[in-house]
Structure formats: C-alpha cells, structure tokens
mmCIF file of C-alpha atoms and ligand atoms in Angstrom:
data_model
loop_
_atom_site.group_PDB
_atom_site.id
_atom_site.type_symbol
_atom_site.label_atom_id
_atom_site.label_comp_id
_atom_site.label_asym_id
_atom_site.label_seq_id
_atom_site.Cartn_x
_atom_site.Cartn_y
_atom_site.Cartn_z
ATOM 1 C CA MET A 30 42.487 -69.030 -33.676
ATOM 2 C CA GLY A 31 42.524 -65.739 -35.498
ATOM 3 C CA GLU A 32 45.496 -63.951 -37.016
ATOM 4 C CA GLY A 33 46.299 -62.064 -33.793
ATOM 5 C CA ILE A 34 49.711 -61.091 -32.575
ATOM 6 C CA GLY A 35 49.796 -64.219 -30.388
ATOM 7 C CA ASP A 36 49.790 -66.417 -33.510
ATOM 8 C CA TYR A 37 52.241 -64.240 -35.344
ATOM 9 C CA THR A 38 54.936 -64.309 -32.654
ATOM 10 C CA LYS A 39 55.774 -67.959 -33.187
ATOM 11 C CA TYR A 40 57.099 -67.086 -36.657
ATOM 12 C CA ILE A 41 59.289 -64.277 -35.397
ATOM 13 C CA THR A 42 62.953 -64.810 -35.958
ATOM 14 C CA ASP A 43 64.169 -61.453 -37.159
ATOM 15 C CA LEU A 44 65.575 -58.867 -34.747
ATOM 16 C CA ARG A 45 63.439 -55.968 -36.010
ATOM 17 C CA ARG A 46 60.209 -57.909 -35.762
ATOM 18 C CA HIS A 47 61.160 -59.263 -32.367
ATOM 19 C CA MET A 48 61.700 -55.774 -30.987
ATOM 20 C CA TRP A 49 58.465 -54.601 -32.557
ATOM 21 C CA ILE A 50 56.458 -57.395 -30.958
ATOM 22 C CA ASP A 51 58.308 -56.781 -27.706
ATOM 23 C CA GLY A 52 56.947 -53.230 -27.742
ATOM 24 C CA VAL A 53 60.342 -51.527 -27.891
ATOM 25 C CA GLU A 54 59.827 -47.843 -28.644
ATOM 26 C CA THR A 55 60.341 -46.968 -32.348
ATOM 27 C CA GLU A 56 63.503 -44.874 -32.121
ATOM 28 C CA LEU A 57 65.124 -47.245 -29.653
ATOM 29 C CA ARG A 58 64.246 -50.144 -31.947
ATOM 30 C CA ARG A 59 65.871 -48.434 -34.900
ATOM 31 C CA LEU A 60 68.902 -47.528 -32.846
ATOM 32 C CA ILE A 61 69.450 -51.101 -31.627
ATOM 33 C CA TRP A 62 69.002 -52.331 -35.171
ATOM 34 C CA GLN A 63 71.525 -49.820 -36.470
ATOM 35 C CA ILE A 64 74.077 -50.921 -33.861
ATOM 36 C CA ALA A 65 73.514 -54.592 -34.660
ATOM 37 C CA VAL A 66 74.114 -53.854 -38.351
ATOM 38 C CA THR A 67 77.254 -51.933 -37.418
ATOM 39 C CA GLY A 68 78.490 -55.146 -35.791
ATOM 40 C CA LYS A 69 78.626 -56.626 -39.302
ATOM 41 C CA TYR A 70 80.874 -53.791 -40.495
ATOM 42 C CA ILE A 71 83.141 -54.170 -37.469
ATOM 43 C CA SER A 72 83.343 -57.893 -38.097
ATOM 44 C CA ALA A 73 84.298 -57.220 -41.734
ATOM 45 C CA LYS A 74 87.042 -54.901 -40.480
ATOM 46 C CA ILE A 75 88.391 -57.610 -38.170
ATOM 47 C CA HIS A 76 88.553 -60.065 -41.069
ATOM 48 C CA GLU A 77 90.085 -57.523 -43.408
ATOM 49 C CA SER A 78 92.879 -56.675 -40.990
ATOM 50 C CA ASN A 79 93.614 -60.338 -40.298
ATOM 51 C CA ARG A 80 93.951 -61.125 -43.998
ATOM 52 C CA LYS A 81 96.192 -58.151 -44.592
ATOM 53 C CA LEU A 82 98.430 -59.030 -41.694
ATOM 54 C CA ALA A 83 98.813 -62.767 -42.031
ATOM 55 C CA GLY A 84 102.482 -63.504 -41.575
ATOM 56 C CA PHE A 85 103.492 -60.004 -40.380
ATOM 57 C CA GLN A 86 103.841 -60.623 -36.659
ATOM 58 C CA ASN A 87 106.134 -57.657 -36.017
ATOM 59 C CA ILE A 88 103.576 -55.013 -36.914
ATOM 60 C CA TYR A 89 100.637 -56.864 -35.428
ATOM 61 C CA GLY A 90 100.551 -54.846 -32.210
ATOM 62 C CA GLU A 91 100.196 -51.576 -34.104
ATOM 63 C CA GLU A 92 97.403 -52.922 -36.233
ATOM 64 C CA GLN A 93 95.450 -54.109 -33.177
ATOM 65 C CA LEU A 94 95.425 -50.569 -31.938
ATOM 66 C CA SER A 95 94.168 -49.291 -35.227
ATOM 67 C CA LEU A 96 91.503 -51.995 -35.199
ATOM 68 C CA ASP A 97 90.162 -50.557 -31.926
ATOM 69 C CA ARG A 98 90.133 -47.125 -33.460
ATOM 70 C CA SER A 99 88.547 -48.287 -36.707
ATOM 71 C CA ALA A 100 85.739 -49.979 -34.778
ATOM 72 C CA ASP A 101 85.223 -46.758 -32.837
ATOM 73 C CA GLU A 102 85.102 -44.653 -36.023
ATOM 74 C CA ILE A 103 82.660 -47.020 -37.709
ATOM 75 C CA LEU A 104 80.378 -47.017 -34.679
ATOM 76 C CA LYS A 105 80.498 -43.270 -34.127
ATOM 77 C CA ASN A 106 79.700 -42.561 -37.800
ATOM 78 C CA GLN A 107 76.832 -45.024 -37.911
ATOM 79 C CA LEU A 108 75.337 -43.620 -34.726
ATOM 80 C CA GLN A 109 75.662 -40.112 -36.071
ATOM 81 C CA TYR A 110 73.781 -41.058 -39.271
ATOM 82 C CA SER A 111 71.059 -42.743 -37.240
ATOM 83 C CA GLY A 112 69.828 -39.357 -36.007
ATOM 84 C CA PHE A 113 68.782 -40.793 -32.630
ATOM 85 C CA VAL A 114 71.931 -40.171 -30.617
ATOM 86 C CA ARG A 115 72.853 -36.953 -28.845
ATOM 87 C CA ASP A 116 76.130 -37.914 -27.158
ATOM 88 C CA TYR A 117 78.590 -40.736 -27.719
ATOM 89 C CA SER A 118 81.273 -41.847 -25.337
ATOM 90 C CA SER A 119 83.648 -44.712 -25.869
ATOM 91 C CA GLU A 120 86.760 -46.317 -24.451
ATOM 92 C CA GLU A 121 88.602 -44.842 -27.422
ATOM 93 C CA GLN A 122 87.624 -41.215 -26.684
ATOM 94 C CA ASP A 123 88.858 -39.021 -23.831
ATOM 95 C CA THR A 124 85.647 -37.032 -23.576
ATOM 96 C CA ILE A 125 81.966 -37.377 -24.323
ATOM 97 C CA VAL A 126 81.442 -36.479 -27.988
ATOM 98 C CA ARG A 127 78.348 -34.556 -29.124
ATOM 99 C CA ILE A 128 77.383 -36.326 -32.351
ATOM 100 C CA GLY A 129 73.788 -35.115 -32.620
ATOM 101 C CA GLN A 130 72.070 -31.737 -32.834
ATOM 102 C CA GLY A 131 71.302 -31.621 -29.120
ATOM 103 C CA ASN A 132 67.657 -32.693 -29.197
ATOM 104 C CA GLU A 133 68.070 -36.437 -29.832
ATOM 105 C CA LYS A 134 66.689 -38.860 -27.266
ATOM 106 C CA TYR A 135 69.613 -41.188 -26.591
ATOM 107 C CA TYR A 136 73.126 -41.202 -25.199
ATOM 108 C CA VAL A 137 75.310 -44.152 -26.177
ATOM 109 C CA THR A 138 78.370 -45.659 -24.498
ATOM 110 C CA ALA A 139 80.633 -48.117 -26.298
ATOM 111 C CA ASP A 140 83.521 -50.417 -25.884
ATOM 112 C CA PRO A 141 83.856 -50.783 -29.671
ATOM 113 C CA LEU A 142 86.243 -53.744 -29.623
ATOM 114 C CA ASP A 143 86.809 -55.298 -26.230
ATOM 115 C CA GLY A 144 89.581 -57.890 -25.932
ATOM 116 C CA SER A 145 91.409 -56.750 -29.059
ATOM 117 C CA SER A 146 94.650 -58.145 -27.604
ATOM 118 C CA LEU A 147 93.126 -61.579 -28.299
ATOM 119 C CA VAL A 148 92.792 -61.046 -32.046
ATOM 120 C CA ASP A 149 96.118 -62.730 -32.810
ATOM 121 C CA THR A 150 95.128 -65.802 -30.795
ATOM 122 C CA ASN A 151 91.850 -66.169 -32.711
ATOM 123 C CA LEU A 152 89.812 -66.170 -29.510
ATOM 124 C CA ALA A 153 86.447 -64.420 -29.478
ATOM 125 C CA ILE A 154 86.198 -60.648 -28.961
ATOM 126 C CA GLY A 155 83.245 -58.302 -28.704
ATOM 127 C CA THR A 156 81.476 -54.952 -28.816
ATOM 128 C CA ILE A 157 79.608 -53.652 -25.755
ATOM 129 C CA ILE A 158 76.957 -50.928 -25.905
ATOM 130 C CA GLY A 159 74.927 -49.063 -23.286
ATOM 131 C CA ILE A 160 71.961 -46.869 -24.250
ATOM 132 C CA HIS A 161 70.887 -44.125 -21.839
ATOM 133 C CA LYS A 162 67.920 -41.796 -21.826
ATOM 134 C CA GLU A 163 69.810 -39.076 -19.998
ATOM 135 C CA SER A 164 73.400 -38.150 -19.369
ATOM 136 C CA MET A 165 75.505 -41.247 -18.772
ATOM 137 C CA MET A 166 77.223 -39.593 -15.800
ATOM 138 C CA ALA A 167 74.593 -41.046 -13.482
ATOM 139 C CA GLU A 168 73.502 -44.257 -11.832
ATOM 140 C CA GLY A 169 72.903 -46.854 -14.506
ATOM 141 C CA ARG A 170 69.605 -47.808 -12.901
ATOM 142 C CA ARG A 171 68.289 -44.303 -13.529
ATOM 143 C CA SER A 172 69.675 -43.560 -16.959
ATOM 144 C CA MET A 173 69.884 -46.875 -18.857
ATOM 145 C CA VAL A 174 67.119 -48.041 -21.167
ATOM 146 C CA ALA A 175 68.909 -50.753 -23.104
ATOM 147 C CA ALA A 176 72.166 -52.604 -23.544
ATOM 148 C CA LEU A 177 73.625 -55.049 -26.003
ATOM 149 C CA TYR A 178 76.790 -56.883 -26.822
ATOM 150 C CA ILE A 179 78.037 -58.612 -29.948
ATOM 151 C CA THR A 180 80.375 -61.605 -29.772
ATOM 152 C CA TYR A 181 82.672 -62.159 -32.756
ATOM 153 C CA GLY A 182 83.496 -65.843 -32.428
ATOM 154 C CA PRO A 183 82.972 -68.858 -34.677
ATOM 155 C CA LEU A 184 79.495 -67.319 -34.965
ATOM 156 C CA ILE A 185 78.512 -63.691 -34.593
ATOM 157 C CA THR A 186 75.876 -63.427 -31.891
ATOM 158 C CA MET A 187 74.121 -60.441 -30.379
ATOM 159 C CA VAL A 188 72.412 -60.268 -27.001
ATOM 160 C CA TYR A 189 70.199 -57.302 -26.286
ATOM 161 C CA SER A 190 67.837 -56.132 -23.606
ATOM 162 C CA ALA A 191 65.545 -53.138 -23.832
ATOM 163 C CA GLY A 192 64.247 -53.765 -20.324
ATOM 164 C CA LYS A 193 61.997 -56.696 -21.275
ATOM 165 C CA GLY A 194 64.200 -59.727 -20.847
ATOM 166 C CA ALA A 195 67.463 -60.655 -22.515
ATOM 167 C CA HIS A 196 67.453 -62.229 -25.965
ATOM 168 C CA GLU A 197 70.122 -63.741 -28.174
ATOM 169 C CA PHE A 198 70.310 -63.544 -31.962
ATOM 170 C CA VAL A 199 72.693 -65.259 -34.365
ATOM 171 C CA LEU A 200 73.817 -63.661 -37.606
ATOM 172 C CA ASN A 201 72.969 -66.073 -40.417
ATOM 173 C CA ARG A 202 74.573 -66.454 -43.833
ATOM 174 C CA GLU A 203 72.053 -64.085 -45.351
ATOM 175 C CA GLY A 204 73.195 -61.368 -42.948
ATOM 176 C CA GLU A 205 70.058 -61.451 -40.783
ATOM 177 C CA TYR A 206 70.017 -61.605 -37.018
ATOM 178 C CA VAL A 207 67.885 -64.660 -36.263
ATOM 179 C CA LEU A 208 66.419 -65.223 -32.809
ATOM 180 C CA SER A 209 68.195 -68.103 -31.076
ATOM 181 C CA GLN A 210 67.206 -67.706 -27.410
ATOM 182 C CA GLU A 211 64.372 -65.624 -26.048
ATOM 183 C CA ASN A 212 64.037 -64.495 -22.424
ATOM 184 C CA ILE A 213 67.285 -66.070 -21.298
ATOM 185 C CA THR A 214 66.898 -66.854 -17.595
ATOM 186 C CA LEU A 215 69.765 -67.752 -15.289
ATOM 187 C CA GLU A 216 69.462 -70.572 -12.801
ATOM 188 C CA GLU A 217 69.670 -69.608 -9.130
ATOM 189 C CA ARG A 218 73.082 -71.258 -9.056
ATOM 190 C CA GLY A 219 75.590 -72.305 -11.735
ATOM 191 C CA SER A 220 78.691 -74.494 -11.951
ATOM 192 C CA ILE A 221 81.375 -72.464 -13.730
ATOM 193 C CA TYR A 222 83.648 -69.645 -12.588
ATOM 194 C CA SER A 223 85.667 -67.175 -14.596
ATOM 195 C CA LEU A 224 88.332 -65.169 -12.777
ATOM 196 C CA GLY A 225 90.348 -62.135 -13.798
ATOM 197 C CA GLY A 226 93.413 -60.793 -11.977
ATOM 198 C CA LEU A 227 96.436 -62.575 -10.577
ATOM 199 C CA ARG A 228 96.008 -64.823 -7.547
ATOM 200 C CA LYS A 229 98.964 -63.193 -5.760
ATOM 201 C CA ASP A 230 97.113 -59.830 -5.890
ATOM 202 C CA TRP A 231 93.782 -61.074 -4.527
ATOM 203 C CA THR A 232 92.444 -59.792 -1.235
ATOM 204 C CA GLU A 233 91.816 -62.184 1.656
ATOM 205 C CA GLY A 234 88.024 -62.170 1.200
ATOM 206 C CA HIS A 235 88.268 -62.839 -2.527
ATOM 207 C CA ARG A 236 90.789 -65.657 -2.033
ATOM 208 C CA ARG A 237 88.519 -67.357 0.489
ATOM 209 C CA TYR A 238 85.549 -66.926 -1.860
ATOM 210 C CA VAL A 239 87.401 -68.573 -4.756
ATOM 211 C CA GLU A 240 88.501 -71.432 -2.495
ATOM 212 C CA HIS A 241 84.858 -71.896 -1.538
ATOM 213 C CA LEU A 242 83.908 -72.193 -5.228
ATOM 214 C CA GLU A 243 86.749 -74.613 -5.877
ATOM 215 C CA GLU A 244 85.827 -76.813 -2.936
ATOM 216 C CA ALA A 245 82.254 -76.845 -4.209
ATOM 217 C CA GLY A 246 83.529 -78.219 -7.550
ATOM 218 C CA TYR A 247 83.081 -75.212 -9.854
ATOM 219 C CA LYS A 248 84.835 -75.553 -13.217
ATOM 220 C CA LEU A 249 87.231 -72.826 -14.354
ATOM 221 C CA ARG A 250 86.237 -71.280 -17.690
ATOM 222 C CA TYR A 251 88.255 -68.182 -18.582
ATOM 223 C CA SER A 252 89.458 -66.914 -21.964
ATOM 224 C CA GLY A 253 90.630 -63.431 -20.926
ATOM 225 C CA GLY A 254 88.064 -61.738 -23.163
ATOM 226 C CA PHE A 255 85.348 -60.016 -21.152
ATOM 227 C CA VAL A 256 82.609 -60.455 -23.763
ATOM 228 C CA PRO A 257 83.012 -64.197 -24.432
ATOM 229 C CA ASP A 258 83.640 -64.898 -20.735
ATOM 230 C CA ILE A 259 80.459 -63.086 -19.749
ATOM 231 C CA ASN A 260 78.535 -64.559 -22.664
ATOM 232 C CA GLN A 261 79.471 -68.029 -21.478
ATOM 233 C CA ILE A 262 77.943 -67.415 -18.051
ATOM 234 C CA LEU A 263 74.745 -66.103 -19.626
ATOM 235 C CA ILE A 264 74.355 -68.813 -22.248
ATOM 236 C CA LYS A 265 75.209 -71.613 -19.779
ATOM 237 C CA ARG A 266 72.531 -70.119 -17.499
ATOM 238 C CA GLY A 267 74.709 -69.315 -14.523
ATOM 239 C CA GLY A 268 77.970 -69.256 -12.633
ATOM 240 C CA ILE A 269 80.191 -66.304 -11.832
ATOM 241 C CA PHE A 270 82.504 -63.926 -13.656
ATOM 242 C CA THR A 271 84.678 -61.706 -11.488
ATOM 243 C CA TYR A 272 87.436 -59.188 -11.991
ATOM 244 C CA PRO A 273 87.976 -58.258 -8.363
ATOM 245 C CA ALA A 274 89.598 -55.452 -6.418
ATOM 246 C CA LEU A 275 93.310 -56.243 -6.316
ATOM 247 C CA LYS A 276 95.834 -55.282 -3.651
ATOM 248 C CA LYS A 277 97.673 -53.049 -6.134
ATOM 249 C CA SER A 278 94.511 -51.762 -7.876
ATOM 250 C CA PRO A 279 91.605 -51.607 -5.406
ATOM 251 C CA ARG A 280 89.254 -50.453 -8.189
ATOM 252 C CA GLY A 281 89.983 -53.572 -10.265
ATOM 253 C CA LYS A 282 90.490 -53.226 -14.011
ATOM 254 C CA LEU A 283 87.201 -53.094 -15.879
ATOM 255 C CA ARG A 284 85.413 -49.844 -16.678
ATOM 256 C CA LEU A 285 82.106 -49.121 -15.025
ATOM 257 C CA LEU A 286 80.547 -47.125 -17.843
ATOM 258 C CA PHE A 287 81.689 -48.957 -20.953
ATOM 259 C CA GLU A 288 81.943 -52.565 -19.787
ATOM 260 C CA LEU A 289 80.158 -53.184 -16.502
ATOM 261 C CA GLN A 290 76.924 -51.201 -16.659
ATOM 262 C CA PRO A 291 75.716 -52.727 -19.975
ATOM 263 C CA MET A 292 76.472 -56.269 -18.793
ATOM 264 C CA ALA A 293 74.834 -55.615 -15.410
ATOM 265 C CA PHE A 294 71.705 -54.349 -17.195
ATOM 266 C CA ILE A 295 71.502 -57.509 -19.315
ATOM 267 C CA PHE A 296 72.204 -59.868 -16.394
ATOM 268 C CA GLU A 297 69.565 -58.299 -14.177
ATOM 269 C CA GLN A 298 67.115 -58.710 -17.052
ATOM 270 C CA ALA A 299 68.096 -62.391 -17.167
ATOM 271 C CA GLY A 300 67.390 -62.827 -13.452
ATOM 272 C CA GLY A 301 71.059 -62.615 -12.450
ATOM 273 C CA MET A 302 72.980 -60.086 -10.386
ATOM 274 C CA ALA A 303 75.994 -57.806 -10.733
ATOM 275 C CA THR A 304 77.728 -56.084 -7.831
ATOM 276 C CA ASP A 305 81.101 -54.609 -6.963
ATOM 277 C CA GLY A 306 81.130 -57.056 -4.042
ATOM 278 C CA ARG A 307 78.751 -54.856 -2.035
ATOM 279 C CA GLU A 308 76.578 -52.521 -4.137
ATOM 280 C CA PRO A 309 74.696 -53.363 -7.306
ATOM 281 C CA ILE A 310 76.681 -52.114 -10.321
ATOM 282 C CA LEU A 311 73.606 -50.243 -11.554
ATOM 283 C CA ALA A 312 73.350 -48.328 -8.256
ATOM 284 C CA LEU A 313 76.856 -46.864 -8.636
ATOM 285 C CA ARG A 314 77.176 -43.351 -9.909
ATOM 286 C CA VAL A 315 79.554 -42.727 -12.797
ATOM 287 C CA GLU A 316 81.777 -39.791 -11.857
ATOM 288 C CA ASP A 317 84.491 -40.273 -14.410
ATOM 289 C CA LEU A 318 84.560 -41.824 -17.894
ATOM 290 C CA ASP A 319 87.582 -43.913 -16.979
ATOM 291 C CA GLN A 320 86.141 -45.108 -13.633
ATOM 292 C CA ARG A 321 87.145 -48.698 -12.825
ATOM 293 C CA CYS A 322 85.216 -51.014 -10.607
ATOM 294 C CA PRO A 323 85.467 -54.560 -9.200
ATOM 295 C CA ILE A 324 82.786 -56.865 -10.562
ATOM 296 C CA TYR A 325 80.953 -60.002 -9.440
ATOM 297 C CA ILE A 326 78.380 -60.910 -12.079
ATOM 298 C CA GLY A 327 76.390 -64.066 -12.661
ATOM 299 C CA SER A 328 73.701 -66.048 -10.972
ATOM 300 C CA ARG A 329 72.273 -64.973 -7.634
ATOM 301 C CA TYR A 330 73.814 -67.557 -5.365
ATOM 302 C CA GLU A 331 77.414 -66.912 -6.428
ATOM 303 C CA VAL A 332 77.107 -63.128 -6.404
ATOM 304 C CA GLU A 333 75.477 -63.080 -2.974
ATOM 305 C CA LYS A 334 78.051 -65.545 -1.662
ATOM 306 C CA ALA A 335 80.856 -63.223 -2.824
ATOM 307 C CA GLY A 336 79.208 -60.427 -0.824
ATOM 308 C CA GLU A 337 79.244 -62.598 2.319
ATOM 309 C CA PHE A 338 82.964 -63.410 2.000
ATOM 310 C CA LEU A 339 83.928 -59.816 1.248
ATOM 311 C CA LYS A 340 81.905 -58.523 4.221
ATOM 312 C CA ASP A 341 83.682 -60.890 6.587
ATOM 313 C CA HIS A 342 87.140 -60.257 5.103
ATOM 314 C CA PRO A 343 87.163 -56.871 3.399
HETATM 315 P P1 LIG B 406 92.188 -56.736 -22.880
HETATM 316 O O1 LIG B 406 92.966 -55.914 -21.884
HETATM 317 O O2 LIG B 406 92.905 -57.929 -23.390
HETATM 318 O O3 LIG B 406 91.585 -55.892 -23.978
HETATM 319 O O4 LIG B 406 89.009 -54.742 -20.594
HETATM 320 C C1 LIG B 406 89.835 -55.372 -21.456
HETATM 321 C C2 LIG B 406 90.149 -56.809 -21.110
HETATM 322 O O5 LIG B 406 90.932 -57.391 -22.086
HETATM 323 C C3 LIG B 406 88.888 -57.693 -20.910
HETATM 324 O O6 LIG B 406 88.357 -58.128 -22.128
HETATM 325 C C4 LIG B 406 89.396 -58.821 -20.034
HETATM 326 O O7 LIG B 406 88.393 -59.398 -19.233
HETATM 327 C C5 LIG B 406 90.440 -58.154 -19.193
HETATM 328 O O8 LIG B 406 90.816 -56.936 -19.863
HETATM 329 C C6 LIG B 406 91.667 -59.028 -19.000
HETATM 330 O O9 LIG B 406 92.638 -58.316 -18.344
HETATM 331 P P2 LIG B 406 94.045 -58.898 -17.838
HETATM 332 O O10 LIG B 406 94.487 -59.923 -18.831
HETATM 333 O O11 LIG B 406 94.932 -57.690 -17.812
HETATM 334 O O12 LIG B 406 93.821 -59.463 -16.485
#
C-alpha cells in the first residue's frame, strides 16, 4: 500500500486533521476549530468562578448569571477575531449582532452556556453552536451547514457535524481534541428516555406516549441539562429526549434557533430524527430569536411513535 490518504486516515486523531480529511471547506474548518478552542476558555471561566465562589452560597445566583454573560463575551470576541463570521446571535443577546464587515461567509448562533443553573450542583453543562450559510431567520434545513456542542463534564467533549456524519472528540491533557467516536450512528430504537416538563402539565397525547415508553421498559435518564441529556442519547446510540408542549406553554420551553436546530442537525447526521411532534425541527422557519418549540429527538422509532400518539390525541 502506498502513502495515500486511505493509509493516513487511520492515524488521524486531531480535530483539524479530521476535518481536513473529511473535506470540510477551509473557512468552515477554521471556524469550527476556533469555536472548539473557545470551549477551553469557557471551561477555564467555569473553573475560575467556582474557585472564587466556594463557600459563598448567597451570591452564587448572581455569579451564574455573569458566567452566562462571560461565556457569551468570550465566544463573541473569538468569533469576531476569526474573520469568518458576519452575524452572531445568542441567547444572551436581544438582537442579531453584526460582528463582521458584512462580506463574511457564516452566521453563527450560540447558547454559550446552557444549563448554567446546574453549575452549583456540579452536573454537566454545555455550549451549543449552529453555523449557517445565510441568515439564520430561515428553515434550518436551508441555512445550516454545521453544528456542534461542547459538554463540560468530568471530561470535556465536543461533537460536531459539518454535514458528513457526527463525530465526537475528547479534550486531552495536552489541550488537543482527540477523536473518540467517528460517524456516530443511532440504532433504530433505544432504551432510555429523558423528559422535561412537569407531568401535571403534559397533554393527553404526550402522557399516553410516555406511558407507552414506560410499559415497554424504557429507563429514565434525566439530569435537567439539555446538553448532557442530549449527549447521553447520542452516545448511548438511541432513545428519546423530549421537552414537550405543555398545557400552560404550548410552545414548550427550549429555543428553536439556539438549542433545537443545532441538535437536530447533529441527530439527523447520526441517523436519528428531531421533530416538534409533527414537523421536522429543521423544516420549521425561525420567525423570532426567542421562538420556543416542543421537541422529540432521538432514534427513529421513538420519535415516530411520539408523532403517532400526538396525532391521535393532539
Ligand atoms: P436551565 O433552565 O437550567 O438553564 O434551556 C435551559 C434548560 O436548563 C435546559 O438545559 C434544560 O433541558 C431545561 O432548561 C430544563 O428546564 P426546566 O427545569 O425548567 O424544566
């Protein structure tokens, strides 16, 4: 065998090389790399604030808020320096922010620090990113070119997809993202379920769906952090995460643009599905930055089954 790319790939562990071999376009590659590196700075900020605050429970709430904002600032600045991003929108900003000159290729959405209310419990939290090739106020299927999320847990892991499968990397002690799982593929059907919202607020269709899962022996696995809960479904190769429409909030809780679209992009790339109970998440048009949406995301069987129950009992 010669020294072709086929031989070379088996030695690939580093994120940059992986994206290069995967044929990810140069600027997109650099942008994803830049965001992954920014995850290290955000992680340092999380650690810094925890050290500073140990023992000061009374001011902890305030600091959590500033942690969200710090993560947002770090991300926005890094993206601005990258030179590849025209517009930035995040859960921490009221409007879309022009951070480029106006001729850059990409538009980035961010939930800089999802689940920050879990910091004091030492559960995992995360950063969620969507990368669009045109204005993000569109259907995800049309505008998205890549998505990634970083999980800050006992390990820092990053899952990205640039439209050619979903891949997981682990940050090692040398500060490199090392490939841990390539082309993650969900099974047709899983065995865990992860449910947001209070049972008393569920709709009839959703209640019946959950009872169906319980009768079938699904195990409950829910931390209350969207990133680790979703990550669990992906890494365990299936099951269902849902934050449904509730009687008092028919649009559910989670945000379409910042939280749901990026995860839907990654799950579809892993052979899974993501719907609002009817339509694919990526077919929904974003009309408003704060738009909420119910979500059923996971392996095919469970997502389709949810659709059947919700059709019969809307
Ligand atoms: P949090 O409010 O704790 O920041 O979107 C934020 C989020 O967490 C998700 O991470 C999580 O899935 C969901 O909200 C949990 O919401 P509730 O505890 O209000 O049901």
